[in-house]
Amino acid sequence: MRVSFVSDRPDSGGVVVLPVFERLETFGGARNTVDALGDRFTQAARAANFTGRKGQGFDIYAPEGLQAARLCFAGCGDPDRFDVEIFAANATKSLLETRDPTLMFHLGGFGQSADSCARAAVGARLAAYRFDTHKTQLESEKRIAIKTIKIACDEPGKAQASYDNFHGPVCDGQIFARDLVNEPPNILFPKAYAERIKTLSSPGLTVEVLGEEKMTYLGMNALLGVGVGSERESQLVVMKWEGGKKDDRPVALIGKGVTFDTGGISLKPGANMWDMKGDMGGSAAVVGAMHALSARKAKANVIGIVGLVENMPDGKAQIPGDIVTSMSGQTIEVQNTDAEGRLVLADALHYAQAEYEPQAMINLATLTGAIIISLGHEYAGVFCNDDNLAKQIELASETSTEKSWRLPLAPEYDKLLDSPNADMKNIGGHAAGSITAAQFLQRFVKDTPWAHIDVAGTAMKNKRHDPRETTFGTGYGVRLLNHWIADNYER
Ligand code: BES
Ligand code: MN
Ligand code: ZN
């Protein structure tokens, strides 16, 4: 989808969306269009019972003397409470059936910043996202025809720069992440996933893939154990973006990439098991973020590491009670093969610290069903060993609109992981499932400031109400990670 920002002139071709606030207040190009319509506007508004209240709307088709094919007047209520991104997303959602290739928004004359106008384009793009590559019978009328988004605004040059240099590439990364989560497990298995990551090689982004041989040599038996029941080879993919100063220590982003989680020998029930194609949502956020960082040439050094495995039951599969030695040297009694994400991350976290000595690291994972019990599908759960980092994440969450909420870590929870047979077991029992999972990860973190974000509820959703979320895979995390890096590590 092409996105361009233009000055707020009254008239344009295509489908034109005009915000109208309470008492029929309009601004900028929308004001000019309303003036050009004269009585026609007031009459149509009266006929449609339109007062400008939020959620109301009416259309005028083929307006006489104007270039537009269709004018869509959208009630926006109080201008002080206007959210431009949600506005653009809602308008786009209601116009998806349009056959016109051009969709234009009038956003001038009421104090919308260049940054906000760039976000409007993001709202529109996210709302127009579909995953229909595997639909062969889709009638052409059902395919989205919108090709160009035009935003008419006060500072088009600045808005274009904000979009090209930040919001556009971040949105590309989020859409890339959505595609990864939505792909089925027979198409996106570990090797195929690693291949897809290689296609991201934008200049300056390097991708290194470690196969089972290399991981065996390194002693990553916690990660490898998860994949031994699978016919498909496990992979560890390391992405490196060096946009910062030469001797700045990097930050590390680490993702759980279980391309399918059957539970292994601790097999999951059949109902809804298909959702476990999304058990790589944490890794998708990391890959999408690395794409965004490189595409917008972020001035920071960032390492992205994703552990890609398929968790299957098999004659060779890991057995409950098995004891594995992780790369850190710590031994783990695998009491439940369905608590596999933490095994993958244990080695990925250790490797990140041993190899790159990051100044801070964040891992994302669809780690526990319990986080959905705690926070539903709205907020991701944050666990953090450093109050300053937790604060940074809270702020990045606000600016990115990707909601998160901090939950505790404490020695009392850590104790629940003690095992009579090994250094630890991989489950903590019924209580506080998301916290004991986080405590498990913390055992593989030394003194690096670290956060774990449990995205089981936010990376994949079967029911959605935010107009920007259109498919199972949401791409959650790409925006949050980008703001975190932009606000704290770029200079
Ligand atoms: N991938 C799941 C967590 C999950 C469940 C994500 C539902 C999204 C929706 C994870 O590997 C898992 O199976 N966790 C277990 C842990 C338990 C065995 C301690 C869980 O949450 O039930
Ligand atoms: Mn599992
Ligand atoms: Zn899992």
PDB file of N, CA and C in Angstrom, residues 314-348:
ATOM      1  N   ASP A 314       6.672 -38.506  19.930  1.00  0.00           N
ATOM      2  CA  ASP A 314       7.305 -39.437  18.987  1.00  0.00           C
ATOM      3  C   ASP A 314       8.069 -40.472  19.798  1.00  0.00           C
ATOM      4  N   GLY A 315       8.492 -41.548  19.158  1.00  0.00           N
ATOM      5  CA  GLY A 315       9.315 -42.553  19.827  1.00  0.00           C
ATOM      6  C   GLY A 315      10.641 -41.985  20.318  1.00  0.00           C
ATOM      7  N   LYS A 316      11.096 -40.938  19.645  1.00  0.00           N
ATOM      8  CA  LYS A 316      12.357 -40.322  20.041  1.00  0.00           C
ATOM      9  C   LYS A 316      12.148 -39.116  20.943  1.00  0.00           C
ATOM     10  N   ALA A 317      10.885 -38.784  21.182  1.00  0.00           N
ATOM     11  CA  ALA A 317      10.615 -37.524  21.888  1.00  0.00           C
ATOM     12  C   ALA A 317      11.105 -37.570  23.329  1.00  0.00           C
ATOM     13  N   GLN A 318      11.315 -36.398  23.877  1.00  0.00           N
ATOM     14  CA  GLN A 318      11.664 -36.207  25.281  1.00  0.00           C
ATOM     15  C   GLN A 318      10.542 -36.809  26.160  1.00  0.00           C
ATOM     16  N   ILE A 319      10.937 -37.406  27.295  1.00  0.00           N
ATOM     17  CA  ILE A 319       9.976 -38.105  28.162  1.00  0.00           C
ATOM     18  C   ILE A 319       9.856 -37.360  29.496  1.00  0.00           C
ATOM     19  N   PRO A 320       8.655 -37.244  30.050  1.00  0.00           N
ATOM     20  CA  PRO A 320       8.532 -36.601  31.367  1.00  0.00           C
ATOM     21  C   PRO A 320       9.424 -37.315  32.392  1.00  0.00           C
ATOM     22  N   GLY A 321      10.261 -36.559  33.038  1.00  0.00           N
ATOM     23  CA  GLY A 321      11.231 -37.151  33.959  1.00  0.00           C
ATOM     24  C   GLY A 321      12.652 -37.090  33.422  1.00  0.00           C
ATOM     25  N   ASP A 322      12.796 -36.892  32.127  1.00  0.00           N
ATOM     26  CA  ASP A 322      14.137 -36.718  31.530  1.00  0.00           C
ATOM     27  C   ASP A 322      14.867 -35.575  32.238  1.00  0.00           C
ATOM     28  N   ILE A 323      16.184 -35.745  32.355  1.00  0.00           N
ATOM     29  CA  ILE A 323      17.001 -34.647  32.887  1.00  0.00           C
ATOM     30  C   ILE A 323      17.946 -34.186  31.779  1.00  0.00           C
ATOM     31  N   VAL A 324      17.888 -32.898  31.470  1.00  0.00           N
ATOM     32  CA  VAL A 324      18.770 -32.335  30.433  1.00  0.00           C
ATOM     33  C   VAL A 324      19.727 -31.321  31.054  1.00  0.00           C
ATOM     34  N   THR A 325      20.917 -31.226  30.433  1.00  0.00           N
ATOM     35  CA  THR A 325      21.895 -30.232  30.885  1.00  0.00           C
ATOM     36  C   THR A 325      21.870 -29.055  29.929  1.00  0.00           C
ATOM     37  N   SER A 326      21.503 -27.892  30.438  1.00  0.00           N
ATOM     38  CA  SER A 326      21.412 -26.703  29.595  1.00  0.00           C
ATOM     39  C   SER A 326      22.801 -26.176  29.280  1.00  0.00           C
ATOM     40  N   MET A 327      22.892 -25.232  28.339  1.00  0.00           N
ATOM     41  CA  MET A 327      24.179 -24.645  27.975  1.00  0.00           C
ATOM     42  C   MET A 327      24.835 -23.954  29.168  1.00  0.00           C
ATOM     43  N   SER A 328      24.031 -23.464  30.096  1.00  0.00           N
ATOM     44  CA  SER A 328      24.578 -22.787  31.276  1.00  0.00           C
ATOM     45  C   SER A 328      25.231 -23.771  32.239  1.00  0.00           C
ATOM     46  N   GLY A 329      25.010 -25.087  32.027  1.00  0.00           N
ATOM     47  CA  GLY A 329      25.517 -26.105  32.930  1.00  0.00           C
ATOM     48  C   GLY A 329      24.467 -26.557  33.937  1.00  0.00           C
ATOM     49  N   GLN A 330      23.436 -25.772  34.140  1.00  0.00           N
ATOM     50  CA  GLN A 330      22.382 -26.162  35.078  1.00  0.00           C
ATOM     51  C   GLN A 330      21.553 -27.301  34.480  1.00  0.00           C
ATOM     52  N   THR A 331      21.165 -28.249  35.364  1.00  0.00           N
ATOM     53  CA  THR A 331      20.378 -29.391  34.902  1.00  0.00           C
ATOM     54  C   THR A 331      18.890 -29.165  35.191  1.00  0.00           C
ATOM     55  N   ILE A 332      18.057 -29.709  34.317  1.00  0.00           N
ATOM     56  CA  ILE A 332      16.606 -29.492  34.388  1.00  0.00           C
ATOM     57  C   ILE A 332      15.884 -30.831  34.303  1.00  0.00           C
ATOM     58  N   GLU A 333      15.031 -31.097  35.267  1.00  0.00           N
ATOM     59  CA  GLU A 333      14.148 -32.261  35.181  1.00  0.00           C
ATOM     60  C   GLU A 333      12.895 -31.838  34.419  1.00  0.00           C
ATOM     61  N   VAL A 334      12.703 -32.450  33.246  1.00  0.00           N
ATOM     62  CA  VAL A 334      11.573 -32.063  32.389  1.00  0.00           C
ATOM     63  C   VAL A 334      10.335 -32.851  32.819  1.00  0.00           C
ATOM     64  N   GLN A 335       9.630 -32.329  33.805  1.00  0.00           N
ATOM     65  CA  GLN A 335       8.459 -33.074  34.304  1.00  0.00           C
ATOM     66  C   GLN A 335       7.286 -32.977  33.343  1.00  0.00           C
ATOM     67  N   ASN A 336       7.233 -31.880  32.599  1.00  0.00           N
ATOM     68  CA  ASN A 336       6.127 -31.702  31.652  1.00  0.00           C
ATOM     69  C   ASN A 336       6.700 -31.208  30.311  1.00  0.00           C
ATOM     70  N   THR A 337       6.517 -32.023  29.271  1.00  0.00           N
ATOM     71  CA  THR A 337       7.108 -31.646  27.975  1.00  0.00           C
ATOM     72  C   THR A 337       6.347 -30.497  27.313  1.00  0.00           C
ATOM     73  N   ASP A 338       5.194 -30.143  27.900  1.00  0.00           N
ATOM     74  CA  ASP A 338       4.423 -29.014  27.371  1.00  0.00           C
ATOM     75  C   ASP A 338       4.913 -27.678  27.941  1.00  0.00           C
ATOM     76  N   ALA A 339       5.765 -27.726  28.945  1.00  0.00           N
ATOM     77  CA  ALA A 339       6.385 -26.479  29.423  1.00  0.00           C
ATOM     78  C   ALA A 339       7.711 -26.331  28.681  1.00  0.00           C
ATOM     79  N   GLU A 340       7.606 -26.200  27.332  1.00  0.00           N
ATOM     80  CA  GLU A 340       8.776 -26.280  26.455  1.00  0.00           C
ATOM     81  C   GLU A 340       9.389 -24.934  26.128  1.00  0.00           C
ATOM     82  N   GLY A 341       8.548 -23.886  26.156  1.00  0.00           N
ATOM     83  CA  GLY A 341       9.052 -22.570  25.747  1.00  0.00           C
ATOM     84  C   GLY A 341      10.200 -22.111  26.631  1.00  0.00           C
ATOM     85  N   ARG A 342      10.066 -22.369  27.927  1.00  0.00           N
ATOM     86  CA  ARG A 342      11.105 -21.953  28.880  1.00  0.00           C
ATOM     87  C   ARG A 342      12.408 -22.717  28.652  1.00  0.00           C
ATOM     88  N   LEU A 343      12.285 -23.958  28.118  1.00  0.00           N
ATOM     89  CA  LEU A 343      13.499 -24.735  27.820  1.00  0.00           C
ATOM     90  C   LEU A 343      14.237 -24.132  26.631  1.00  0.00           C
ATOM     91  N   VAL A 344      13.466 -23.706  25.657  1.00  0.00           N
ATOM     92  CA  VAL A 344      14.056 -23.056  24.477  1.00  0.00           C
ATOM     93  C   VAL A 344      14.732 -21.750  24.892  1.00  0.00           C
ATOM     94  N   LEU A 345      14.019 -20.964  25.711  1.00  0.00           N
ATOM     95  CA  LEU A 345      14.538 -19.650  26.098  1.00  0.00           C
ATOM     96  C   LEU A 345      15.730 -19.758  27.037  1.00  0.00           C
ATOM     97  N   ALA A 346      15.763 -20.808  27.860  1.00  0.00           N
ATOM     98  CA  ALA A 346      16.879 -20.974  28.800  1.00  0.00           C
ATOM     99  C   ALA A 346      18.206 -20.917  28.052  1.00  0.00           C
ATOM    100  N   ASP A 347      18.298 -21.685  26.957  1.00  0.00           N
ATOM    101  CA  ASP A 347      19.549 -21.695  26.191  1.00  0.00           C
ATOM    102  C   ASP A 347      19.720 -20.421  25.370  1.00  0.00           C
ATOM    103  N   ALA A 348      18.638 -19.890  24.838  1.00  0.00           N
ATOM    104  CA  ALA A 348      18.746 -18.658  24.039  1.00  0.00           C
ATOM    105  C   ALA A 348      19.203 -17.495  24.922  1.00  0.00           C
TER     106      ALA A 348
END
